[in-house]
GROMACS .gro file of N, CA, C and O in nm:
model
  504
    1ARG      N    1  -0.542  -0.032  -0.499
    1ARG     CA    2  -0.478  -0.097  -0.437
    1ARG      C    3  -0.324   0.075  -0.415
    1ARG      O    4  -0.318   0.132  -0.530
    2MET      N    5  -0.242   0.106  -0.290
    2MET     CA    6  -0.192   0.212  -0.278
    2MET      C    7  -0.053   0.182  -0.263
    2MET      O    8   0.002   0.083  -0.149
    3GLY      N    9   0.093   0.246  -0.283
    3GLY     CA   10   0.230   0.162  -0.237
    3GLY      C   11   0.313   0.139  -0.330
    3GLY      O   12   0.314   0.213  -0.452
    4PHE      N   13   0.402   0.137  -0.328
    4PHE     CA   14   0.479   0.015  -0.373
    4PHE      C   15   0.462  -0.076  -0.516
    4PHE      O   16   0.427  -0.177  -0.418
    5ILE      N   17   0.447  -0.050  -0.646
    5ILE     CA   18   0.372  -0.135  -0.670
    5ILE      C   19   0.427  -0.156  -0.806
    5ILE      O   20   0.459  -0.052  -0.882
    6ASP      N   21   0.394  -0.292  -0.956
    6ASP     CA   22   0.460  -0.266  -1.018
    6ASP      C   23   0.293  -0.296  -1.157
    6ASP      O   24   0.351  -0.374  -1.259
    7THR      N   25   0.247  -0.255  -1.116
    7THR     CA   26   0.105  -0.308  -1.207
    7THR      C   27   0.035  -0.138  -1.231
    7THR      O   28   0.010  -0.084  -1.155
    8ALA      N   29  -0.009  -0.155  -1.413
    8ALA     CA   30  -0.118  -0.068  -1.330
    8ALA      C   31  -0.304  -0.116  -1.395
    8ALA      O   32  -0.366  -0.073  -1.486
    9THR      N   33  -0.260  -0.233  -1.385
    9THR     CA   34  -0.423  -0.315  -1.405
    9THR      C   35  -0.527  -0.429  -1.278
    9THR      O   36  -0.458  -0.327  -1.183
   10SER      N   37  -0.609  -0.499  -1.290
   10SER     CA   38  -0.699  -0.525  -1.196
   10SER      C   39  -0.563  -0.653  -1.167
   10SER      O   40  -0.620  -0.733  -1.074
   11THR      N   41  -0.516  -0.650  -1.252
   11THR     CA   42  -0.451  -0.786  -1.155
   11THR      C   43  -0.293  -0.784  -1.030
   11THR      O   44  -0.296  -0.644  -1.059
   12ASP      N   45  -0.363  -0.848  -0.989
   12ASP     CA   46  -0.233  -0.864  -0.851
   12ASP      C   47  -0.135  -0.810  -0.848
   12ASP      O   48  -0.080  -0.846  -0.997
   13VAL      N   49  -0.050  -0.746  -0.794
   13VAL     CA   50   0.132  -0.680  -0.785
   13VAL      C   51   0.173  -0.806  -0.799
   13VAL      O   52   0.180  -0.914  -0.727
   14THR      N   53   0.313  -0.779  -0.907
   14THR     CA   54   0.376  -0.888  -0.877
   14THR      C   55   0.468  -0.871  -0.802
   14THR      O   56   0.542  -1.023  -0.746
   15ASP      N   57   0.530  -0.775  -0.821
   15ASP     CA   58   0.674  -0.713  -0.681
   15ASP      C   59   0.585  -0.598  -0.648
   15ASP      O   60   0.538  -0.472  -0.677
   16GLY      N   61   0.567  -0.540  -0.470
   16GLY     CA   62   0.542  -0.473  -0.401
   16GLY      C   63   0.538  -0.464  -0.292
   16GLY      O   64   0.564  -0.543  -0.197
   17ALA      N   65   0.472  -0.381  -0.250
   17ALA     CA   66   0.464  -0.317  -0.060
   17ALA      C   67   0.386  -0.233  -0.034
   17ALA      O   68   0.361  -0.088  -0.138
   18TYR      N   69   0.252  -0.255  -0.013
   18TYR     CA   70   0.129  -0.150  -0.114
   18TYR      C   71  -0.024  -0.262   0.023
   18TYR      O   72   0.002  -0.294   0.106
   19ILE      N   73  -0.093  -0.076   0.025
   19ILE     CA   74  -0.231  -0.160   0.111
   19ILE      C   75  -0.297  -0.147   0.031
   19ILE      O   76  -0.327  -0.084  -0.071
   20GLU      N   77  -0.375  -0.251   0.057
   20GLU     CA   78  -0.505  -0.301  -0.037
   20GLU      C   79  -0.682  -0.226   0.023
   20GLU      O   80  -0.660  -0.309   0.153
   21VAL      N   81  -0.768  -0.230  -0.017
   21VAL     CA   82  -0.864  -0.191   0.028
   21VAL      C   83  -1.005  -0.208  -0.047
   21VAL      O   84  -0.979  -0.163  -0.142
   22PRO      N   85  -1.055  -0.370  -0.064
   22PRO     CA   86  -1.118  -0.426  -0.077
   22PRO      C   87  -1.295  -0.345  -0.045
   22PRO      O   88  -1.332  -0.258  -0.016
   23SER      N   89  -1.394  -0.373  -0.125
   23SER     CA   90  -1.429  -0.297  -0.117
   23SER      C   91  -1.513  -0.356   0.035
   23SER      O   92  -1.704  -0.246   0.035
   24THR      N   93  -1.512  -0.429   0.131
   24THR     CA   94  -1.539  -0.435   0.272
   24THR      C   95  -1.488  -0.368   0.324
   24THR      O   96  -1.542  -0.280   0.409
   25GLY      N   97  -1.348  -0.240   0.238
   25GLY     CA   98  -1.341  -0.140   0.371
   25GLY      C   99  -1.220  -0.237   0.408
   25GLY      O  100  -1.123  -0.119   0.488
   26ALA      N  101  -1.184  -0.362   0.445
   26ALA     CA  102  -1.090  -0.410   0.558
   26ALA      C  103  -0.987  -0.397   0.498
   26ALA      O  104  -0.904  -0.484   0.393
   27ALA      N  105  -0.869  -0.267   0.497
   27ALA     CA  106  -0.808  -0.276   0.422
   27ALA      C  107  -0.683  -0.314   0.496
   27ALA      O  108  -0.647  -0.414   0.636
   28VAL      N  109  -0.653  -0.422   0.383
   28VAL     CA  110  -0.461  -0.528   0.480
   28VAL      C  111  -0.343  -0.490   0.432
   28VAL      O  112  -0.304  -0.358   0.254
   29GLY      N  113  -0.246  -0.506   0.418
   29GLY     CA  114  -0.105  -0.468   0.378
   29GLY      C  115  -0.056  -0.555   0.359
   29GLY      O  116  -0.075  -0.735   0.386
   30LYS      N  117   0.006  -0.529   0.165
   30LYS     CA  118   0.055  -0.638   0.133
   30LYS      C  119   0.167  -0.614   0.089
   30LYS      O  120   0.200  -0.525   0.029
   31THR      N  121   0.274  -0.809   0.010
   31THR     CA  122   0.410  -0.786   0.012
   31THR      C  123   0.414  -0.874  -0.086
   31THR      O  124   0.350  -0.964  -0.095
   32ALA      N  125   0.478  -0.819  -0.188
   32ALA     CA  126   0.518  -0.974  -0.297
   32ALA      C  127   0.593  -0.930  -0.363
   32ALA      O  128   0.684  -0.868  -0.420
   33ASN      N  129   0.660  -1.084  -0.359
   33ASN     CA  130   0.789  -1.069  -0.442
   33ASN      C  131   0.803  -1.240  -0.524
   33ASN      O  132   0.731  -1.330  -0.494
   34ASN      N  133   0.784  -1.142  -0.673
   34ASN     CA  134   0.849  -1.254  -0.834
   34ASN      C  135   0.699  -1.306  -0.781
   34ASN      O  136   0.657  -1.437  -0.779
   35ASN      N  137   0.547  -1.242  -0.727
   35ASN     CA  138   0.446  -1.376  -0.761
   35ASN      C  139   0.415  -1.460  -0.627
   35ASN      O  140   0.338  -1.449  -0.618
   36THR      N  141   0.480  -1.420  -0.505
   36THR     CA  142   0.425  -1.505  -0.337
   36THR      C  143   0.411  -1.340  -0.306
   36THR      O  144   0.498  -1.285  -0.267
   37ARG      N  145   0.279  -1.336  -0.241
   37ARG     CA  146   0.203  -1.332  -0.182
   37ARG      C  147   0.219  -1.323  -0.003
   37ARG      O  148   0.210  -1.413   0.054
   38THR      N  149   0.202  -1.178   0.068
   38THR     CA  150   0.223  -1.228   0.206
   38THR      C  151   0.123  -1.129   0.236
   38THR      O  152   0.072  -1.006   0.198
   39THR      N  153   0.024  -1.171   0.316
   39THR     CA  154  -0.130  -1.057   0.344
   39THR      C  155  -0.114  -1.038   0.484
   39THR      O  156  -0.150  -1.160   0.564
   40SER      N  157  -0.101  -0.871   0.488
   40SER     CA  158  -0.135  -0.880   0.702
   40SER      C  159  -0.281  -0.915   0.769
   40SER      O  160  -0.420  -0.977   0.675
   41ALA      N  161  -0.289  -0.931   0.907
   41ALA     CA  162  -0.431  -0.896   0.915
   41ALA      C  163  -0.452  -0.720   0.917
   41ALA      O  164  -0.391  -0.643   0.865
   42THR      N  165  -0.663  -0.699   0.915
   42THR     CA  166  -0.664  -0.592   0.881
   42THR      C  167  -0.612  -0.532   0.982
   42THR      O  168  -0.566  -0.489   1.074
   43ILE      N  169  -0.532  -0.417   0.860
   43ILE     CA  170  -0.486  -0.213   0.918
   43ILE      C  171  -0.638  -0.179   1.050
   43ILE      O  172  -0.575  -0.180   1.159
   44ALA      N  173  -0.742  -0.125   0.965
   44ALA     CA  174  -0.835  -0.068   1.016
   44ALA      C  175  -0.928  -0.079   0.865
   44ALA      O  176  -0.950  -0.160   0.824
   45THR      N  177  -1.094  -0.135   0.917
   45THR     CA  178  -1.238  -0.065   0.795
   45THR      C  179  -1.256   0.053   0.828
   45THR      O  180  -1.226   0.115   0.859
   46LEU      N  181  -1.227   0.071   0.642
   46LEU     CA  182  -1.230   0.194   0.586
   46LEU      C  183  -1.395   0.242   0.513
   46LEU      O  184  -1.443   0.096   0.518
   47SER      N  185  -1.428   0.361   0.563
   47SER     CA  186  -1.578   0.325   0.569
   47SER      C  187  -1.625   0.460   0.443
   47SER      O  188  -1.433   0.591   0.390
   48ALA      N  189  -1.664   0.439   0.303
   48ALA     CA  190  -1.687   0.530   0.237
   48ALA      C  191  -1.738   0.758   0.263
   48ALA      O  192  -1.736   0.711   0.385
   49ASN      N  193  -1.700   0.772   0.204
   49ASN     CA  194  -1.731   0.970   0.226
   49ASN      C  195  -1.609   0.991   0.324
   49ASN      O  196  -1.673   1.109   0.383
   50THR      N  197  -1.551   0.910   0.415
   50THR     CA  198  -1.406   0.963   0.482
   50THR      C  199  -1.302   0.996   0.430
   50THR      O  200  -1.225   0.872   0.352
   51TRP      N  201  -1.209   1.101   0.523
   51TRP     CA  202  -1.079   1.115   0.443
   51TRP      C  203  -0.954   1.022   0.539
   51TRP      O  204  -1.018   1.002   0.656
   52TYR      N  205  -0.903   0.987   0.469
   52TYR     CA  206  -0.756   0.867   0.566
   52TYR      C  207  -0.664   0.912   0.553
   52TYR      O  208  -0.623   0.948   0.386
   53ARG      N  209  -0.580   0.901   0.565
   53ARG     CA  210  -0.383   0.896   0.563
   53ARG      C  211  -0.311   0.771   0.568
   53ARG      O  212  -0.400   0.646   0.647
   54ALA      N  213  -0.241   0.668   0.467
   54ALA     CA  214  -0.200   0.647   0.472
   54ALA      C  215  -0.023   0.569   0.490
   54ALA      O  216  -0.035   0.726   0.437
   55ARG      N  217   0.051   0.508   0.514
   55ARG     CA  218   0.194   0.514   0.543
   55ARG      C  219   0.237   0.420   0.529
   55ARG      O  220   0.165   0.278   0.566
   56ILE      N  221   0.331   0.378   0.402
   56ILE     CA  222   0.399   0.310   0.421
   56ILE      C  223   0.524   0.242   0.444
   56ILE      O  224   0.612   0.362   0.383
   57SER      N  225   0.598   0.126   0.484
   57SER     CA  226   0.802   0.252   0.575
   57SER      C  227   0.822   0.125   0.578
   57SER      O  228   0.816  -0.013   0.565
   58VAL      N  229   0.915   0.140   0.474
   58VAL     CA  230   0.995  -0.033   0.501
   58VAL      C  231   1.157   0.002   0.547
   58VAL      O  232   1.179   0.150   0.527
   59ASN      N  233   1.172  -0.060   0.650
   59ASN     CA  234   1.319  -0.053   0.774
   59ASN      C  235   1.432  -0.088   0.613
   59ASN      O  236   1.418  -0.110   0.500
   60ARG      N  237   1.572  -0.035   0.722
   60ARG     CA  238   1.623   0.045   0.657
   60ARG      C  239   1.749  -0.093   0.595
   60ARG      O  240   1.785  -0.090   0.491
   61ALA      N  241   1.711  -0.262   0.659
   61ALA     CA  242   1.758  -0.325   0.552
   61ALA      C  243   1.626  -0.397   0.502
   61ALA      O  244   1.667  -0.485   0.438
   62ALA      N  245   1.531  -0.379   0.441
   62ALA     CA  246   1.476  -0.418   0.331
   62ALA      C  247   1.338  -0.525   0.417
   62ALA      O  248   1.325  -0.642   0.344
   63THR      N  249   1.410  -0.595   0.598
   63THR     CA  250   1.322  -0.703   0.608
   63THR      C  251   1.167  -0.713   0.666
   63THR      O  252   1.146  -0.767   0.709
   64ALA      N  253   1.195  -0.566   0.648
   64ALA     CA  254   1.070  -0.550   0.682
   64ALA      C  255   0.935  -0.449   0.641
   64ALA      O  256   0.990  -0.313   0.600
   65VAL      N  257   0.871  -0.418   0.663
   65VAL     CA  258   0.739  -0.320   0.641
   65VAL      C  259   0.591  -0.348   0.732
   65VAL      O  260   0.547  -0.391   0.732
   66ASP      N  261   0.624  -0.187   0.694
   66ASP     CA  262   0.499  -0.148   0.815
   66ASP      C  263   0.432  -0.052   0.730
   66ASP      O  264   0.402   0.006   0.721
   67PHE      N  265   0.265  -0.089   0.785
   67PHE     CA  266   0.180  -0.029   0.738
   67PHE      C  267   0.101   0.025   0.846
   67PHE      O  268   0.041   0.020   0.985
   68PHE      N  269   0.044   0.212   0.790
   68PHE     CA  270  -0.023   0.214   0.931
   68PHE      C  271  -0.140   0.343   0.831
   68PHE      O  272  -0.144   0.352   0.734
   69ILE      N  273  -0.249   0.313   0.880
   69ILE     CA  274  -0.390   0.431   0.872
   69ILE      C  275  -0.414   0.481   0.984
   69ILE      O  276  -0.438   0.501   1.091
   70PHE      N  277  -0.408   0.647   0.923
   70PHE     CA  278  -0.482   0.757   0.983
   70PHE      C  279  -0.567   0.765   0.948
   70PHE      O  280  -0.598   0.776   0.857
   71ASP      N  281  -0.702   0.835   1.077
   71ASP     CA  282  -0.820   0.935   1.035
   71ASP      C  283  -0.717   1.115   1.012
   71ASP      O  284  -0.613   1.091   1.007
   72ASP      N  285  -0.836   1.158   0.995
   72ASP     CA  286  -0.793   1.263   0.884
   72ASP      C  287  -0.757   1.372   0.944
   72ASP      O  288  -0.704   1.454   0.963
   73ASN      N  289  -0.762   1.339   1.101
   73ASN     CA  290  -0.743   1.427   1.237
   73ASN      C  291  -0.544   1.350   1.285
   73ASN      O  292  -0.535   1.447   1.331
   74GLY      N  293  -0.544   1.273   1.198
   74GLY     CA  294  -0.424   1.199   1.203
   74GLY      C  295  -0.365   1.110   1.332
   74GLY      O  296  -0.326   1.054   1.385
   75ASN      N  297  -0.476   1.036   1.408
   75ASN     CA  298  -0.502   0.948   1.503
   75ASN      C  299  -0.479   0.846   1.443
   75ASN      O  300  -0.523   0.835   1.375
   76LEU      N  301  -0.400   0.720   1.484
   76LEU     CA  302  -0.322   0.591   1.416
   76LEU      C  303  -0.470   0.541   1.459
   76LEU      O  304  -0.514   0.523   1.554
   77LEU      N  305  -0.552   0.461   1.331
   77LEU     CA  306  -0.625   0.347   1.352
   77LEU      C  307  -0.563   0.209   1.344
   77LEU      O  308  -0.668   0.163   1.399
   78GLY      N  309  -0.535   0.186   1.251
   78GLY     CA  310  -0.457   0.063   1.284
   78GLY      C  311  -0.294   0.088   1.241
   78GLY      O  312  -0.247   0.116   1.177
   79SER      N  313  -0.228  -0.031   1.236
   79SER     CA  314  -0.162  -0.092   1.145
   79SER      C  315  -0.104  -0.178   1.196
   79SER      O  316  -0.085  -0.303   1.239
   80GLN      N  317   0.065  -0.266   1.064
   80GLN     CA  318   0.063  -0.403   1.101
   80GLN      C  319   0.179  -0.393   1.000
   80GLN      O  320   0.234  -0.314   0.999
   81GLN      N  321   0.250  -0.566   1.050
   81GLN     CA  322   0.394  -0.530   0.948
   81GLN      C  323   0.379  -0.688   0.890
   81GLN      O  324   0.365  -0.782   0.963
   82ASN      N  325   0.428  -0.697   0.812
   82ASN     CA  326   0.527  -0.807   0.702
   82ASN      C  327   0.669  -0.854   0.733
   82ASN      O  328   0.703  -0.706   0.701
   83ALA      N  329   0.717  -0.980   0.692
   83ALA     CA  330   0.833  -0.932   0.687
   83ALA      C  331   0.887  -1.088   0.615
   83ALA      O  332   0.939  -1.140   0.661
   84ALA      N  333   0.790  -1.041   0.506
   84ALA     CA  334   0.808  -1.197   0.397
   84ALA      C  335   0.751  -1.159   0.293
   84ALA      O  336   0.664  -1.053   0.285
   85ASN      N  337   0.805  -1.210   0.192
   85ASN     CA  338   0.822  -1.141   0.015
   85ASN      C  339   0.847  -1.026   0.076
   85ASN      O  340   0.721  -0.971  -0.053
   86ILE      N  341   0.942  -0.882   0.089
   86ILE     CA  342   0.965  -0.814   0.017
   86ILE      C  343   1.058  -0.822  -0.132
   86ILE      O  344   1.171  -0.897  -0.098
   87PRO      N  345   0.970  -0.774  -0.181
   87PRO     CA  346   1.086  -0.807  -0.361
   87PRO      C  347   1.222  -0.671  -0.282
   87PRO      O  348   1.261  -0.575  -0.326
   88THR      N  349   1.363  -0.834  -0.307
   88THR     CA  350   1.463  -0.690  -0.280
   88THR      C  351   1.556  -0.739  -0.407
   88THR      O  352   1.688  -0.692  -0.424
   89ALA      N  353   1.519  -0.845  -0.470
   89ALA     CA  354   1.608  -0.885  -0.568
   89ALA      C  355   1.661  -0.828  -0.708
   89ALA      O  356   1.529  -0.727  -0.799
   90ALA      N  357   1.727  -0.833  -0.771
   90ALA     CA  358   1.777  -0.767  -0.934
   90ALA      C  359   1.646  -0.824  -1.024
   90ALA      O  360   1.579  -0.932  -1.005
   91GLY      N  361   1.593  -0.710  -0.991
   91GLY     CA  362   1.478  -0.734  -1.111
   91GLY      C  363   1.307  -0.753  -1.067
   91GLY      O  364   1.230  -0.738  -1.105
   92ARG      N  365   1.280  -0.693  -0.934
   92ARG     CA  366   1.164  -0.685  -0.889
   92ARG      C  367   1.153  -0.568  -0.810
   92ARG      O  368   1.158  -0.525  -0.731
   93GLU      N  369   1.169  -0.462  -0.941
   93GLU     CA  370   1.148  -0.325  -0.917
   93GLU      C  371   1.016  -0.317  -0.918
   93GLU      O  372   0.936  -0.349  -0.994
   94THR      N  373   0.942  -0.179  -0.852
   94THR     CA  374   0.875  -0.092  -0.808
   94THR      C  375   0.823   0.038  -0.859
   94THR      O  376   0.931   0.083  -0.841
   95GLY      N  377   0.755   0.051  -0.848
   95GLY     CA  378   0.740   0.232  -0.870
   95GLY      C  379   0.617   0.270  -0.731
   95GLY      O  380   0.566   0.158  -0.725
   96HIS      N  381   0.635   0.427  -0.726
   96HIS     CA  382   0.472   0.429  -0.673
   96HIS      C  383   0.356   0.483  -0.738
   96HIS      O  384   0.349   0.564  -0.867
   97GLY      N  385   0.222   0.438  -0.640
   97GLY     CA  386   0.141   0.508  -0.722
   97GLY      C  387   0.028   0.456  -0.703
   97GLY      O  388  -0.005   0.372  -0.556
   98TYR      N  389  -0.116   0.422  -0.742
   98TYR     CA  390  -0.250   0.332  -0.675
   98TYR      C  391  -0.274   0.307  -0.793
   98TYR      O  392  -0.282   0.362  -0.898
   99ILE      N  393  -0.431   0.221  -0.762
   99ILE     CA  394  -0.487   0.144  -0.900
   99ILE      C  395  -0.616   0.127  -0.814
   99ILE      O  396  -0.602   0.077  -0.679
  100ALA      N  397  -0.689   0.202  -0.864
  100ALA     CA  398  -0.861   0.090  -0.793
  100ALA      C  399  -0.890   0.127  -0.947
  100ALA      O  400  -0.915   0.174  -1.032
  101THR      N  401  -1.003   0.004  -0.895
  101THR     CA  402  -1.054  -0.083  -1.013
  101THR      C  403  -1.214  -0.080  -0.999
  101THR      O  404  -1.178  -0.146  -0.895
  102LYS      N  405  -1.303  -0.150  -1.058
  102LYS     CA  406  -1.395  -0.194  -0.981
  102LYS      C  407  -1.420  -0.275  -1.119
  102LYS      O  408  -1.501  -0.264  -1.239
  103SER      N  409  -1.516  -0.426  -1.096
  103SER     CA  410  -1.585  -0.515  -1.208
  103SER      C  411  -1.727  -0.448  -1.241
  103SER      O  412  -1.752  -0.349  -1.124
  104GLY      N  413  -1.753  -0.565  -1.303
  104GLY     CA  414  -1.921  -0.446  -1.377
  104GLY      C  415  -1.883  -0.373  -1.464
  104GLY      O  416  -1.798  -0.352  -1.533
  105THR      N  417  -1.978  -0.355  -1.513
  105THR     CA  418  -1.989  -0.201  -1.597
  105THR      C  419  -2.121  -0.136  -1.573
  105THR      O  420  -2.107  -0.001  -1.693
  106VAL      N  421  -2.119  -0.088  -1.447
  106VAL     CA  422  -2.148   0.049  -1.414
  106VAL      C  423  -2.036   0.161  -1.390
  106VAL      O  424  -2.010   0.053  -1.324
  107ALA      N  425  -2.091   0.295  -1.419
  107ALA     CA  426  -1.945   0.396  -1.404
  107ALA      C  427  -1.893   0.369  -1.288
  107ALA      O  428  -2.041   0.411  -1.184
  108GLN      N  429  -1.846   0.407  -1.164
  108GLN     CA  430  -1.867   0.419  -1.024
  108GLN      C  431  -1.709   0.531  -1.024
  108GLN      O  432  -1.586   0.473  -1.014
  109ALA      N  433  -1.728   0.603  -0.892
  109ALA     CA  434  -1.614   0.682  -0.835
  109ALA      C  435  -1.546   0.522  -0.750
  109ALA      O  436  -1.595   0.505  -0.690
  110CYS      N  437  -1.402   0.539  -0.786
  110CYS     CA  438  -1.335   0.465  -0.747
  110CYS      C  439  -1.282   0.520  -0.620
  110CYS      O  440  -1.260   0.504  -0.445
  111VAL      N  441  -1.191   0.657  -0.629
  111VAL     CA  442  -1.115   0.676  -0.502
  111VAL      C  443  -1.103   0.831  -0.521
  111VAL      O  444  -1.117   0.883  -0.659
  112ASP      N  445  -1.047   0.925  -0.412
  112ASP     CA  446  -1.042   1.031  -0.420
  112ASP      C  447  -0.914   1.054  -0.389
  112ASP      O  448  -0.899   1.054  -0.240
  113MET      N  449  -0.869   1.033  -0.437
  113MET     CA  450  -0.631   1.088  -0.419
  113MET      C  451  -0.632   1.203  -0.358
  113MET      O  452  -0.631   1.318  -0.513
  114ASP      N  453  -0.588   1.352  -0.305
  114ASP     CA  454  -0.549   1.427  -0.281
  114ASP      C  455  -0.452   1.478  -0.266
  114ASP      O  456  -0.358   1.535  -0.335
  115TYR      N  457  -0.353   1.341  -0.216
  115TYR     CA  458  -0.234   1.396  -0.230
  115TYR      C  459  -0.114   1.280  -0.195
  115TYR      O  460  -0.213   1.161  -0.094
  116MET      N  461  -0.070   1.215  -0.264
  116MET     CA  462   0.055   1.168  -0.247
  116MET      C  463   0.246   1.179  -0.241
  116MET      O  464   0.266   1.255  -0.324
  117ALA      N  465   0.332   1.121  -0.134
  117ALA     CA  466   0.430   1.161  -0.145
  117ALA      C  467   0.559   1.037  -0.108
  117ALA      O  468   0.464   0.961  -0.073
  118LEU      N  469   0.614   1.032  -0.142
  118LEU     CA  470   0.805   0.923  -0.159
  118LEU      C  471   0.898   1.061  -0.070
  118LEU      O  472   0.940   1.139  -0.134
  119GLU      N  473   0.887   0.943   0.040
  119GLU     CA  474   1.022   1.002   0.121
  119GLU      C  475   1.141   0.906   0.146
  119GLU      O  476   1.145   0.725   0.159
  120PHE      N  477   1.258   0.938   0.125
  120PHE     CA  478   1.387   0.848   0.124
  120PHE      C  479   1.441   0.893   0.262
  120PHE      O  480   1.472   1.040   0.241
  121THR      N  481   1.491   0.778   0.328
  121THR     CA  482   1.578   0.829   0.416
  121THR      C  483   1.680   0.799   0.411
  121THR      O  484   1.752   0.812   0.583
  122LYS      N  485   1.725   0.738   0.331
  122LYS     CA  486   1.830   0.639   0.341
  122LYS      C  487   1.941   0.645   0.205
  122LYS      O  488   1.838   0.699   0.136
  123ALA      N  489   2.019   0.677   0.197
  123ALA     CA  490   2.129   0.726   0.080
  123ALA      C  491   2.087   0.609   0.023
  123ALA      O  492   2.140   0.528   0.085
  124LEU      N  493   2.090   0.713  -0.083
  124LEU     CA  494   2.047   0.546  -0.190
  124LEU      C  495   2.215   0.575  -0.292
  124LEU      O  496   2.275   0.649  -0.315
  125LEU      N  497   2.283   0.461  -0.279
  125LEU     CA  498   2.337   0.410  -0.440
  125LEU      C  499   2.248   0.421  -0.559
  125LEU      O  500   2.225   0.343  -0.597
  126ALA      N  501   2.375   0.493  -0.623
  126ALA     CA  502   2.374   0.508  -0.794
  126ALA      C  503   2.473   0.344  -0.827
  126ALA      O  504   2.509   0.300  -0.876
   0.00000   0.00000   0.00000
């Protein structure tokens, strides 16, 4: 999982807006508000040993979240939007990050992360 999350374990996010990539590679966008989730259709199916770029964009009113996945050359592979279960109420805070887990007892590299950025394009109130 990567994006706006509130957990650092294999337990699914309670509050957030994030991209989840299961072992099948079928990446989906998820929004979660107080443990109620909305899952998009597949954004794109990803392959191992391949670089991708992901973008998550929350609109100004926080009424929709757009999920994008690009190939390493910047070509859009797919996008989806969720307009439900976006955490906006007090006590529903998240942070940006990622969590990669694997079940079982054999050690395995789960993700290679090259770069992660966060950009605000709306003035935030203190």
